[in-house]
Short mmCIF file of C-alpha atoms and ligand atoms in Angstrom, two decimals:
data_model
loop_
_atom_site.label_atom_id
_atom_site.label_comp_id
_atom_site.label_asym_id
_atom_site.label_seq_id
_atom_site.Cartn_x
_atom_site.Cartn_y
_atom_site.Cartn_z
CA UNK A 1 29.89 223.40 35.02
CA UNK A 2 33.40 221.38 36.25
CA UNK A 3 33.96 219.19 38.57
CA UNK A 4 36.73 215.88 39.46
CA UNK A 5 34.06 213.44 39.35
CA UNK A 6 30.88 213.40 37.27
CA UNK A 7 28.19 210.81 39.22
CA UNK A 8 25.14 209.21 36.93
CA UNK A 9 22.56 208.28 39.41
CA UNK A 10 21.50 209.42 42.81
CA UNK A 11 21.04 205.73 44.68
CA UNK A 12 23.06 204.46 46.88
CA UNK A 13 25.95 203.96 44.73
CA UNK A 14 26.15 206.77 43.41
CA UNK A 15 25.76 208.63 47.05
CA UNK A 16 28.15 206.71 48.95
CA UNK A 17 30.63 207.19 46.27
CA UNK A 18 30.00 211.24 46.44
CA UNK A 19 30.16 210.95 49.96
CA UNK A 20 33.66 209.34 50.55
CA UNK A 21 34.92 211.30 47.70
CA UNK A 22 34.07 214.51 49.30
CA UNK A 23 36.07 213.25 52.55
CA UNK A 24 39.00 212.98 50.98
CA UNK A 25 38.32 216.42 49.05
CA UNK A 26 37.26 215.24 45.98
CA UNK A 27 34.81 217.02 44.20
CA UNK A 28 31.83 215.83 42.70
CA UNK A 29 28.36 216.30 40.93
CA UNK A 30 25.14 213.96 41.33
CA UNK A 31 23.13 213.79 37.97
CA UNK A 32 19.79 212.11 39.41
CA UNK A 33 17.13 211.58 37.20
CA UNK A 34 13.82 210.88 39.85
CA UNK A 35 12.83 213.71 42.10
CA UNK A 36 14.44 213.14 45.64
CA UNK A 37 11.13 211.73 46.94
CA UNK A 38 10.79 209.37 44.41
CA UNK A 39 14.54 207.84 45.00
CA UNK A 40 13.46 207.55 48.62
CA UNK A 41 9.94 206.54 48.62
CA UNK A 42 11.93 202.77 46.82
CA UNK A 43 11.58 200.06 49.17
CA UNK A 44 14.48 197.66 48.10
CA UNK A 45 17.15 195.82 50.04
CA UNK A 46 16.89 195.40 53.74
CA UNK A 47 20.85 193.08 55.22
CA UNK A 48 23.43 194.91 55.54
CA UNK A 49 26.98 193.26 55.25
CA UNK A 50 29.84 193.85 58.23
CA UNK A 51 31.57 195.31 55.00
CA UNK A 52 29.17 197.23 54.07
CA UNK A 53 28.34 198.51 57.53
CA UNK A 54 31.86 199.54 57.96
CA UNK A 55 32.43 201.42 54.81
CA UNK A 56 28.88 203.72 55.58
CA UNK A 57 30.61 203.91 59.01
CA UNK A 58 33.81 205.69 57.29
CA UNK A 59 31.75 207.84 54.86
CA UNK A 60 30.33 209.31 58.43
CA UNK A 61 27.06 208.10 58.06
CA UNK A 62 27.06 205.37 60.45
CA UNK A 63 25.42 207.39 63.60
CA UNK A 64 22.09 206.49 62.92
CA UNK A 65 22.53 203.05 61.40
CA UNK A 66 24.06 202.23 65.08
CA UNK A 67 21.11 203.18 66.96
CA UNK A 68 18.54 201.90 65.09
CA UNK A 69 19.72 198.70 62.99
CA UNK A 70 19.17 195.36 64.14
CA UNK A 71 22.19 193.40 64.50
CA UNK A 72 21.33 190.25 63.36
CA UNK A 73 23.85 186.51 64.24
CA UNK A 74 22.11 184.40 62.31
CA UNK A 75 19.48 183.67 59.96
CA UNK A 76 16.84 180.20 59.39
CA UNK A 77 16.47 178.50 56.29
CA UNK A 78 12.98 176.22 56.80
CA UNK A 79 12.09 173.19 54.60
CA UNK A 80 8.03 173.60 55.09
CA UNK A 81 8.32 172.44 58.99
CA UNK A 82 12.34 171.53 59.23
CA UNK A 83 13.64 175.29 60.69
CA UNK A 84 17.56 175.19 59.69
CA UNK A 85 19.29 178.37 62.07
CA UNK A 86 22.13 179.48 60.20
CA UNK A 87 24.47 180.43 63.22
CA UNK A 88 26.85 183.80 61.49
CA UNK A 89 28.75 184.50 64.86
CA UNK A 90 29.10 180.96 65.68
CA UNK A 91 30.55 180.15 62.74
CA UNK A 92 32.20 182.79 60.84
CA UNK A 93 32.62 185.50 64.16
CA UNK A 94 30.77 188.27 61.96
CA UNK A 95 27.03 189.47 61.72
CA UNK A 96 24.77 191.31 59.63
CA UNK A 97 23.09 194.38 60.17
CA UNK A 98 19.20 195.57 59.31
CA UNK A 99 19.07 198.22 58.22
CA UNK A 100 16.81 198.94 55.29
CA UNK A 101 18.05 200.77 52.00
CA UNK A 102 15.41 203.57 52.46
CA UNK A 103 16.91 204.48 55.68
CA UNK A 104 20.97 204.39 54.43
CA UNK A 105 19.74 206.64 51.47
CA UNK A 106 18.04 209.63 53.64
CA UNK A 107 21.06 209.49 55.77
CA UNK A 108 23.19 209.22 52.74
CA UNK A 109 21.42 212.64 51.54
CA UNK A 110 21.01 214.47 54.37
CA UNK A 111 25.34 214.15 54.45
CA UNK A 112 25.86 215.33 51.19
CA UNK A 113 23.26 218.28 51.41
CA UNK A 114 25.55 219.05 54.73
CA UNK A 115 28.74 218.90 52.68
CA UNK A 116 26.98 220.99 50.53
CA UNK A 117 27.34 218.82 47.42
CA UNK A 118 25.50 219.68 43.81
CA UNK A 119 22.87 217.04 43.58
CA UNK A 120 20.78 217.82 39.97
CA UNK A 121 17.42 215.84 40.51
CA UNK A 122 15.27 215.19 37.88
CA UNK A 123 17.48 215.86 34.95
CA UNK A 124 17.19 214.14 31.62
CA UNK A 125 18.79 213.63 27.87
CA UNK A 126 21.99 212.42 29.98
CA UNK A 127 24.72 211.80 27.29
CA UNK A 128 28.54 210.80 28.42
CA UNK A 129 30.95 212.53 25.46
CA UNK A 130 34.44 211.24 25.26
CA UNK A 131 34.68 208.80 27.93
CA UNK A 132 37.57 207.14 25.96
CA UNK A 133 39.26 210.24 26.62
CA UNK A 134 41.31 212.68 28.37
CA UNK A 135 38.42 215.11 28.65
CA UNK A 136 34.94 213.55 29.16
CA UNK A 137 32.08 215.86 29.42
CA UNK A 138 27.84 214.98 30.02
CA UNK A 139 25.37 216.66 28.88
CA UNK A 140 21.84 217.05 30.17
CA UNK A 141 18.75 218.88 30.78
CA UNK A 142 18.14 220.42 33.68
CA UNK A 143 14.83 222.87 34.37
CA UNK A 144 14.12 223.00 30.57
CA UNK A 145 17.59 224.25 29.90
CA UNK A 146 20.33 222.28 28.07
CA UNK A 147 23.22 222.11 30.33
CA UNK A 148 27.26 220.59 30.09
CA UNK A 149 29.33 219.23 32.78
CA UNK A 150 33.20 218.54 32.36
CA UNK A 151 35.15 216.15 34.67
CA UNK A 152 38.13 214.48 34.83
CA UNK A 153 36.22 211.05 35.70
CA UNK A 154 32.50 209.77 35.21
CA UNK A 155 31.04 206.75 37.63
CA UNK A 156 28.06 205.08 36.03
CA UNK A 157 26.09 204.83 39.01
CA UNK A 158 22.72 205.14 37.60
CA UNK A 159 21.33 201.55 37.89
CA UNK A 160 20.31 198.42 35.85
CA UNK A 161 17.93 200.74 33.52
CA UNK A 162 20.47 203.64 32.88
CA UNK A 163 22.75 205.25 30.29
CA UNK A 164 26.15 204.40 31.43
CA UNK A 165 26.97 201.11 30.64
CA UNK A 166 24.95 201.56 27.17
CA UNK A 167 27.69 204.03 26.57
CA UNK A 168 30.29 201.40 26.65
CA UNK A 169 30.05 200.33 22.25
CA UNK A 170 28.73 197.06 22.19
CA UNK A 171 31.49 195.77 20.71
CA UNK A 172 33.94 196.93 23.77
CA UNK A 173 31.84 194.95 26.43
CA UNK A 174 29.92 191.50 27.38
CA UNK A 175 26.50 190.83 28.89
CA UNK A 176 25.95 187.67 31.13
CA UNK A 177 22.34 186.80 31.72
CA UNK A 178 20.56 184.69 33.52
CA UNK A 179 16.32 185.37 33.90
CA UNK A 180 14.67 183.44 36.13
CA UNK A 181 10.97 182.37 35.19
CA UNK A 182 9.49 184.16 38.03
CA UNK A 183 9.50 187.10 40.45
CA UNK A 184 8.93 188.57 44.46
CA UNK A 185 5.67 190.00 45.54
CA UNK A 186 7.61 192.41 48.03
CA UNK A 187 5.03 193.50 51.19
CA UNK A 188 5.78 195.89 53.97
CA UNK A 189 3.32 196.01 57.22
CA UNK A 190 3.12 197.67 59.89
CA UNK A 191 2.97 194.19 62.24
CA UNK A 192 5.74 192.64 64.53
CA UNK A 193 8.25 190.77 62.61
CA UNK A 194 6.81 186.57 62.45
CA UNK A 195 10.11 186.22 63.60
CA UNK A 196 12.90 187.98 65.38
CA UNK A 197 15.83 186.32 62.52
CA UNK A 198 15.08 186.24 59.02
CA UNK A 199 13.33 182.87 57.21
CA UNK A 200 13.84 181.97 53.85
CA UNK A 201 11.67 179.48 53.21
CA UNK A 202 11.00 176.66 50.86
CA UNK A 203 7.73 174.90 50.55
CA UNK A 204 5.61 172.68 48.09
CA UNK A 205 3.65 176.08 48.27
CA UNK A 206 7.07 177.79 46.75
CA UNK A 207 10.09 180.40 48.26
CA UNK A 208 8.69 182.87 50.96
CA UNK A 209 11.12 185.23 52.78
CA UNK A 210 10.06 186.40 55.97
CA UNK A 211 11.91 190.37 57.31
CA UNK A 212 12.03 193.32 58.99
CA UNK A 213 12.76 196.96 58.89
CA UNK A 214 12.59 196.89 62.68
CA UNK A 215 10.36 195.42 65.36
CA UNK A 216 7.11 197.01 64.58
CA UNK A 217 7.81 197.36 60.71
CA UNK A 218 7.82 193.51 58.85
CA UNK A 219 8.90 193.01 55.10
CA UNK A 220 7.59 190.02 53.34
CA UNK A 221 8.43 188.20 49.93
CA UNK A 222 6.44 185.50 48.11
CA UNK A 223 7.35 183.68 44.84
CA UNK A 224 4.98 184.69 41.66
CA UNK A 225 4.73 183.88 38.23
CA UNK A 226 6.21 186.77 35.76
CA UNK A 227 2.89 187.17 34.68
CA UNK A 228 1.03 188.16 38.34
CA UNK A 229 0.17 191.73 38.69
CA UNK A 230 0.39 193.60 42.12
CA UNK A 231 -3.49 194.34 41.55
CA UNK A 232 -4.10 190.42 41.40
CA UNK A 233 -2.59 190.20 44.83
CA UNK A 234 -5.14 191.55 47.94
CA UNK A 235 -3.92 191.60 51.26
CA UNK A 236 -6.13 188.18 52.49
CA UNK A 237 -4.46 186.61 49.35
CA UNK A 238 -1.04 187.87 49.98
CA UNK A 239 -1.18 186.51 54.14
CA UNK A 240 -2.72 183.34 52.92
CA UNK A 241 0.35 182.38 50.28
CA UNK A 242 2.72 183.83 52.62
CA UNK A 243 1.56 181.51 55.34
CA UNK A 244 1.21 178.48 53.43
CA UNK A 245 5.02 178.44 52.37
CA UNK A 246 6.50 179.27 56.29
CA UNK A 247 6.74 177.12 59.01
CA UNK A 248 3.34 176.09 60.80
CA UNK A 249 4.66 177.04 63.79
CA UNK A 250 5.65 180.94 62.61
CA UNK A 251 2.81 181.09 60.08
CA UNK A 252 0.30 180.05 63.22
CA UNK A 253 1.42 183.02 65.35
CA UNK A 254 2.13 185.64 63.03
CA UNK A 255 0.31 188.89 63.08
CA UNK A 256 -0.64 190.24 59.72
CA UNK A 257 -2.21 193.41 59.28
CA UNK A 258 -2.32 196.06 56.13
CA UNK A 259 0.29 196.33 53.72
CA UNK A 260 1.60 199.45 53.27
CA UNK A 261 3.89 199.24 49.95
CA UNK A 262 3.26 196.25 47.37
CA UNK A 263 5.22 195.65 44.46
CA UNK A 264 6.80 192.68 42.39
CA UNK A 265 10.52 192.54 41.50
CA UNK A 266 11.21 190.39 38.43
CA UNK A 267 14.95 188.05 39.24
CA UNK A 268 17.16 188.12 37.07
CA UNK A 269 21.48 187.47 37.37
CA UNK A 270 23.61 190.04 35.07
CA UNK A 271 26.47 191.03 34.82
CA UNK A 272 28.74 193.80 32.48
CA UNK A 273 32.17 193.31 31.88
CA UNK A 274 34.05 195.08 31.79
CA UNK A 275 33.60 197.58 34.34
CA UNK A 276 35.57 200.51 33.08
CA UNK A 277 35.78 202.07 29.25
CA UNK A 278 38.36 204.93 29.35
CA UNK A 279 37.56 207.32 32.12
CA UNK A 280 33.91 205.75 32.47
CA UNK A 281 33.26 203.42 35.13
CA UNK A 282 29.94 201.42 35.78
CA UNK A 283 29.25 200.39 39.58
CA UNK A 284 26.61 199.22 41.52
CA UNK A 285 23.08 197.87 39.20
CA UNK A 286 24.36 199.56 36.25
CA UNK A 287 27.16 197.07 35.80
CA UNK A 288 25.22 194.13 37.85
CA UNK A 289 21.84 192.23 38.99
CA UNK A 290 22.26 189.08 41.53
CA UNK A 291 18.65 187.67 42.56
CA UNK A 292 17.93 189.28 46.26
CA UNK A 293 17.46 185.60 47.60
CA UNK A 294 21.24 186.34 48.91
CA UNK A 295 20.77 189.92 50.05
CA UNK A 296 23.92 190.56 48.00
CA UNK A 297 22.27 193.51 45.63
CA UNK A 298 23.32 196.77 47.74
CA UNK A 299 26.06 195.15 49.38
CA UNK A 300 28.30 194.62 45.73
CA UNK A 301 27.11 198.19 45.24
CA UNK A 302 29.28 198.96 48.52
CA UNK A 303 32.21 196.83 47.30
CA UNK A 304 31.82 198.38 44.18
CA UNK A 305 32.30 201.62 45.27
CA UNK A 306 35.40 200.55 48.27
CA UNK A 307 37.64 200.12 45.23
CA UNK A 308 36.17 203.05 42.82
CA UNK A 309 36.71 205.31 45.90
CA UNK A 310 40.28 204.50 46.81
CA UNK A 311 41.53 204.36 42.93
CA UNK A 312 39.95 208.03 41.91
CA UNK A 313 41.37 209.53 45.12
CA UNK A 314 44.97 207.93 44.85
CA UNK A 315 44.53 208.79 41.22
CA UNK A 316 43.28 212.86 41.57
CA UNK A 317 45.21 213.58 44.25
CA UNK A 318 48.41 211.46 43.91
CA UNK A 319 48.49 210.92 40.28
CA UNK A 320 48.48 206.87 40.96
CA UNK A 321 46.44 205.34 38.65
CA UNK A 322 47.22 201.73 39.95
CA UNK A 323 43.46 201.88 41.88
CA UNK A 324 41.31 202.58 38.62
CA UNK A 325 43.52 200.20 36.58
CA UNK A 326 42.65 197.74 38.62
CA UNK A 327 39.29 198.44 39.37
CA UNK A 328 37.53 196.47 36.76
CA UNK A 329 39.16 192.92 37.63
CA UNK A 330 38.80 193.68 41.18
CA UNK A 331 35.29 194.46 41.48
CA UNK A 332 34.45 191.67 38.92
CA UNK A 333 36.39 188.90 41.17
CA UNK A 334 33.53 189.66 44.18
CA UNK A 335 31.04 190.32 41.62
CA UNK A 336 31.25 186.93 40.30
CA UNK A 337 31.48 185.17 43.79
CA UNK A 338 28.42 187.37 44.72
CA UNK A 339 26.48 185.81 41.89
CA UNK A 340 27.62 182.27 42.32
CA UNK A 341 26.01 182.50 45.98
CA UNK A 342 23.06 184.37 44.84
CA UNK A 343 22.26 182.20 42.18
CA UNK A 344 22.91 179.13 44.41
CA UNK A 345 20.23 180.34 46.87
CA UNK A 346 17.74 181.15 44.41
CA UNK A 347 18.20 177.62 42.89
CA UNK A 348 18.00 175.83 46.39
CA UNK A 349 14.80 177.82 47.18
CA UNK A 350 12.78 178.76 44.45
CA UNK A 351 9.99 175.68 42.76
CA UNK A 352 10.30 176.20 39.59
CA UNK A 353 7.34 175.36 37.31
CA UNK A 354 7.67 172.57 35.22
CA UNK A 355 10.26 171.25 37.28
CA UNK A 356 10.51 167.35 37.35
CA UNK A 357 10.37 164.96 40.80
CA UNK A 358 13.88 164.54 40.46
CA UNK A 359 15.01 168.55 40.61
CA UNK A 360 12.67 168.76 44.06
CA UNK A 361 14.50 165.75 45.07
CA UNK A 362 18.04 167.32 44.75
CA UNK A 363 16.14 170.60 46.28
CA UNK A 364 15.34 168.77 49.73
CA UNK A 365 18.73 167.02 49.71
CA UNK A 366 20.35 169.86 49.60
CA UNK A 367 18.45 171.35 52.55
CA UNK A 368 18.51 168.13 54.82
CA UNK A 369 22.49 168.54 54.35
CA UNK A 370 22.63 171.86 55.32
CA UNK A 371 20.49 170.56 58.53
CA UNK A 372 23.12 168.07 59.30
CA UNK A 373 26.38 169.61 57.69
CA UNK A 374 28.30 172.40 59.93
CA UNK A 375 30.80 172.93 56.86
CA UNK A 376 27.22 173.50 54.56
CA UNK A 377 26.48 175.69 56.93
CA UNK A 378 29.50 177.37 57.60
CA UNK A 379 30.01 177.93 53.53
CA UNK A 380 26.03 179.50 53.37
CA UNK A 381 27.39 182.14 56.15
CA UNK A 382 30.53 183.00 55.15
CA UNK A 383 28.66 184.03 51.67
CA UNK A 384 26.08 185.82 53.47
CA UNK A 385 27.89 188.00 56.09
CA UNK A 386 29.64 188.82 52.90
CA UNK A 387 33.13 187.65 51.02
CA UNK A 388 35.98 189.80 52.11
CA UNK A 389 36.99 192.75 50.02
P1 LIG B 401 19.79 202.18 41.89
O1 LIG B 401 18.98 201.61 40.77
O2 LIG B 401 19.31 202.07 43.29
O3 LIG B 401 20.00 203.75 41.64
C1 LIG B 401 20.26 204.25 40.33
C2 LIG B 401 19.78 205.70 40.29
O4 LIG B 401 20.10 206.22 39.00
C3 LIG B 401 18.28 205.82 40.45
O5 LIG B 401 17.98 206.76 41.46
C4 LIG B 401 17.78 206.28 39.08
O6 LIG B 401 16.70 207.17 39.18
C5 LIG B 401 19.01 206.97 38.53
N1 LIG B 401 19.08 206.97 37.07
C6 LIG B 401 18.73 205.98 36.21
N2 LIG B 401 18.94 206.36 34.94
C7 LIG B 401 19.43 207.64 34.99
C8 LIG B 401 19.84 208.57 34.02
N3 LIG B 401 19.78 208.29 32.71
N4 LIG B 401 20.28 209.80 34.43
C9 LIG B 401 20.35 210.09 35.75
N5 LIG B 401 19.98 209.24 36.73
C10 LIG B 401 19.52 208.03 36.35
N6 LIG B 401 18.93 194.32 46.83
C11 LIG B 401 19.02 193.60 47.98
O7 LIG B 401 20.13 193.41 48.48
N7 LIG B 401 17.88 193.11 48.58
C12 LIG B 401 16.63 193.35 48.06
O8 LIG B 401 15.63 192.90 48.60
C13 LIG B 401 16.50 194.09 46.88
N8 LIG B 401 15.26 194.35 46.34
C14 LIG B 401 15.19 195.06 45.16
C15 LIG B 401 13.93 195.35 44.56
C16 LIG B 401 13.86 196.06 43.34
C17 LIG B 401 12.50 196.35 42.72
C18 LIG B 401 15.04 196.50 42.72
C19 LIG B 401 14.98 197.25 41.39
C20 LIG B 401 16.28 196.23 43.30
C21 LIG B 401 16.36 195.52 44.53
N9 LIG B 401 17.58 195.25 45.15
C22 LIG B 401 17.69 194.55 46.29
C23 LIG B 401 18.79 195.70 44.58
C24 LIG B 401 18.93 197.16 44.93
O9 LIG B 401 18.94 197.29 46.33
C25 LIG B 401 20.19 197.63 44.29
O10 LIG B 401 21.26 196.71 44.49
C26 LIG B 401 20.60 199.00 44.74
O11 LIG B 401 19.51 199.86 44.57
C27 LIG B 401 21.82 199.39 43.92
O12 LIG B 401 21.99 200.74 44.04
P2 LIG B 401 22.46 201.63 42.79
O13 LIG B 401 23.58 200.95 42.12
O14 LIG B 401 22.61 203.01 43.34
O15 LIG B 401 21.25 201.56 41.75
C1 LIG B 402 14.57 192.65 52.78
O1 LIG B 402 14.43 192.78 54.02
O2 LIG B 402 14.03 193.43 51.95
C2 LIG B 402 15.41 191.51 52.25
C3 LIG B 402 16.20 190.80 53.13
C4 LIG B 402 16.98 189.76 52.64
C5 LIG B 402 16.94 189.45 51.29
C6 LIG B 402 16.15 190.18 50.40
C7 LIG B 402 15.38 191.23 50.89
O3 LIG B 402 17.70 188.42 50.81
#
């Protein structure tokens, strides 16, 4: 097999990058590892950035997105009772969009199986050859058979847990890490949203996050030890937590019902650099992690893939390598403002055990200032509704 562009990972990075490329007449093959159900039965992120929005918009996926996500202008913070709105169009003139990853994903591959595209699911052995140079090749197995494919170009797009950036030598790359000493217990129900704006919540009872898919489908996050288990968590014990962290108001009205998808997400910040080793480049999880307390997670992905996109087609069809040269420094210079903001939210919301009086001090300081601070507020929206490109 030959193609332009050889793609590790059928998620959303590696998708939308397919998908643009094949725009601008680009070819490419999808080496996915999960069966197609599998990558879409994932319930993951759930805000969409204008930027992000925009960029599924140009990759002709957009139709559905505009019907049926949720525009959103703003957003509440809550210290137990005090409910802080975060005002996006008041104060930065943008908005976000809900629209939940499962949903961009579907629509994502139903436009590549009408372009046609070669998407291999549930290969394995995935090995990148010669990435440092002129003539890369991966090989794979594919229905019990060994298989090669040659490119010009292979993006990494095959997540936190995949081959591509351990590909990079170890001694050509460096790992930032930060793991945080606890994780999400992620619900979905079928039940109205508690609220019609998100709520991420701190409490003495710990972070909550309070979402939606849309208004009859709710997605819910509470704060658990590393060590919790989805089977310790029933439904009654789930509600109860969730409620005791929101505000009494919300948590006194809210309809709960059965959840329908349960899982915990470990947080952790990471980050590869660099983001490129010859004609190998990482993008989306497989070169970075950022907490999801700042919804930032499949929005770098998009960013990621903005600049990837524009440098591989100036470079394969104008020769112009000035895009893929500069992709690495590029992406990193969001990619590090991403994190920054991600980690800043996690810190303001998250208890963290052991903590001392003084640390929840500095946590409910920094929440009554964002009450009374427009400029606090302003800076928490501008990061949110997503740092230009
Ligand atoms: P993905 O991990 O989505 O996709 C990588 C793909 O590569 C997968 O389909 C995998 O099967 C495949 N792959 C892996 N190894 C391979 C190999 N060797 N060969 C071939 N294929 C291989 N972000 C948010 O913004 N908000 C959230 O609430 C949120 N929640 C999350 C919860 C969890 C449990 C996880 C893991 C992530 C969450 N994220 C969230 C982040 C998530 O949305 C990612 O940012 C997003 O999936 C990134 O997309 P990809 O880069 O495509 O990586
Ligand atoms: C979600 O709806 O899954 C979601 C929303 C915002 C976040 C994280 C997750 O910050």
């Amino acid at each position: 097999m030959k193609t332009q562009v050889a793609i590790i990972g059928g998620g959303p990075s590696g998708l939308l990058l397919s998908q643009l490329l094949n725009r601008a007449g680009v070819a490419t093959v999808i080496l996915e590892r999960s069966s197609r159900d599998h990558v879409l039965s994932r319930i993951r992120a759930g805000v969409l950035e204008a930027g992000t929005v925009a960029l599924l918009r140009e990759a002709g996926v957009g139709a559905r997105m505009d019907r049926e996500g949720l525009p959103h202008d703003g957003c509440f913070v809550s210290d137990d009772d005090l409910m802080i709105r975060i005002d996006f169009k008041a104060l930065t003139g943008s908005t976000v969009t809900v629209y939940g990853q499962t949903e961009v994903t579907t629509d994502l591959y139903a436009a590549q199986d009408a372009m046609g595209t070669t998407i291999l699911h549930e290969v394995s052995d995935v090995v990148i050859h010669d990435a440092d140079s002129n003539a890369p090749f991966v090989t794979f197995t594919h229905d019990g058979a060994p298989a090669r494919l040659d490119c010009a170009y292979v993006a990494g797009c095959d997540g936190f847990h995949g081959v591509s950036r351990k590909t990079i030598p170890a001694d050509k790359r460096q790992e930032f890490e930060k793991v945080y000493p606890f994780g999400w217990l992620g619900v979905l129900s079928r039940t109205p949203p508690a609220n019609d704006e998100l709520i991420y919540a701190n409490s003495a009872n710990g972070f909550a996050l309070a979402s939606m898919r849309n208004a009859a489908l709710s997605r819910y996050y509470v704060q658990v030890p590393l060590t919790d288990r989805v089977e310790d968590w029933s439904d009654e014990r789930f509600w109860a937590k969730l409620q005791s962290c929101l505000p009494s108001d919300v948590a006194g009205t809210m309809v709960t019902g059965p959840s329908i998808e349960k899982s915990i997400a470990p947080l952790r910040s990471f980050v590869n650099e660099p983001l490129r080793w010859g004609r190998l480049f990482l993008v989306g999880d497989a070169a970075h992690i950022v907490p999801p307390t700042g919804a930032k997670g499949l929005n770098l992905a998009a960013s990621d893939v903005f600049y990837l996109y524009h440098g591989l087609v100036d470079a394969l069809t104008k020769g112009d390598a000035t895009g893929i040269d500069a992709y690495s420094a590029r992406a990193l210079a969001r990619i590090w403002k991403a994190m920054r903001f991600s980690w800043q939210m996690t810190m303001m919301l998250h208890r963290f055990d052991g903590e001392d009086a003084y640390a929840a001090q500095m946590r409910k300081a920094t929440l009554l200032h964002l009450s009374q601070s427009e400029t606090a507020r302003r800076d928490l929206a501008e990061n949110y509704i997503g740092l230009p490109y």
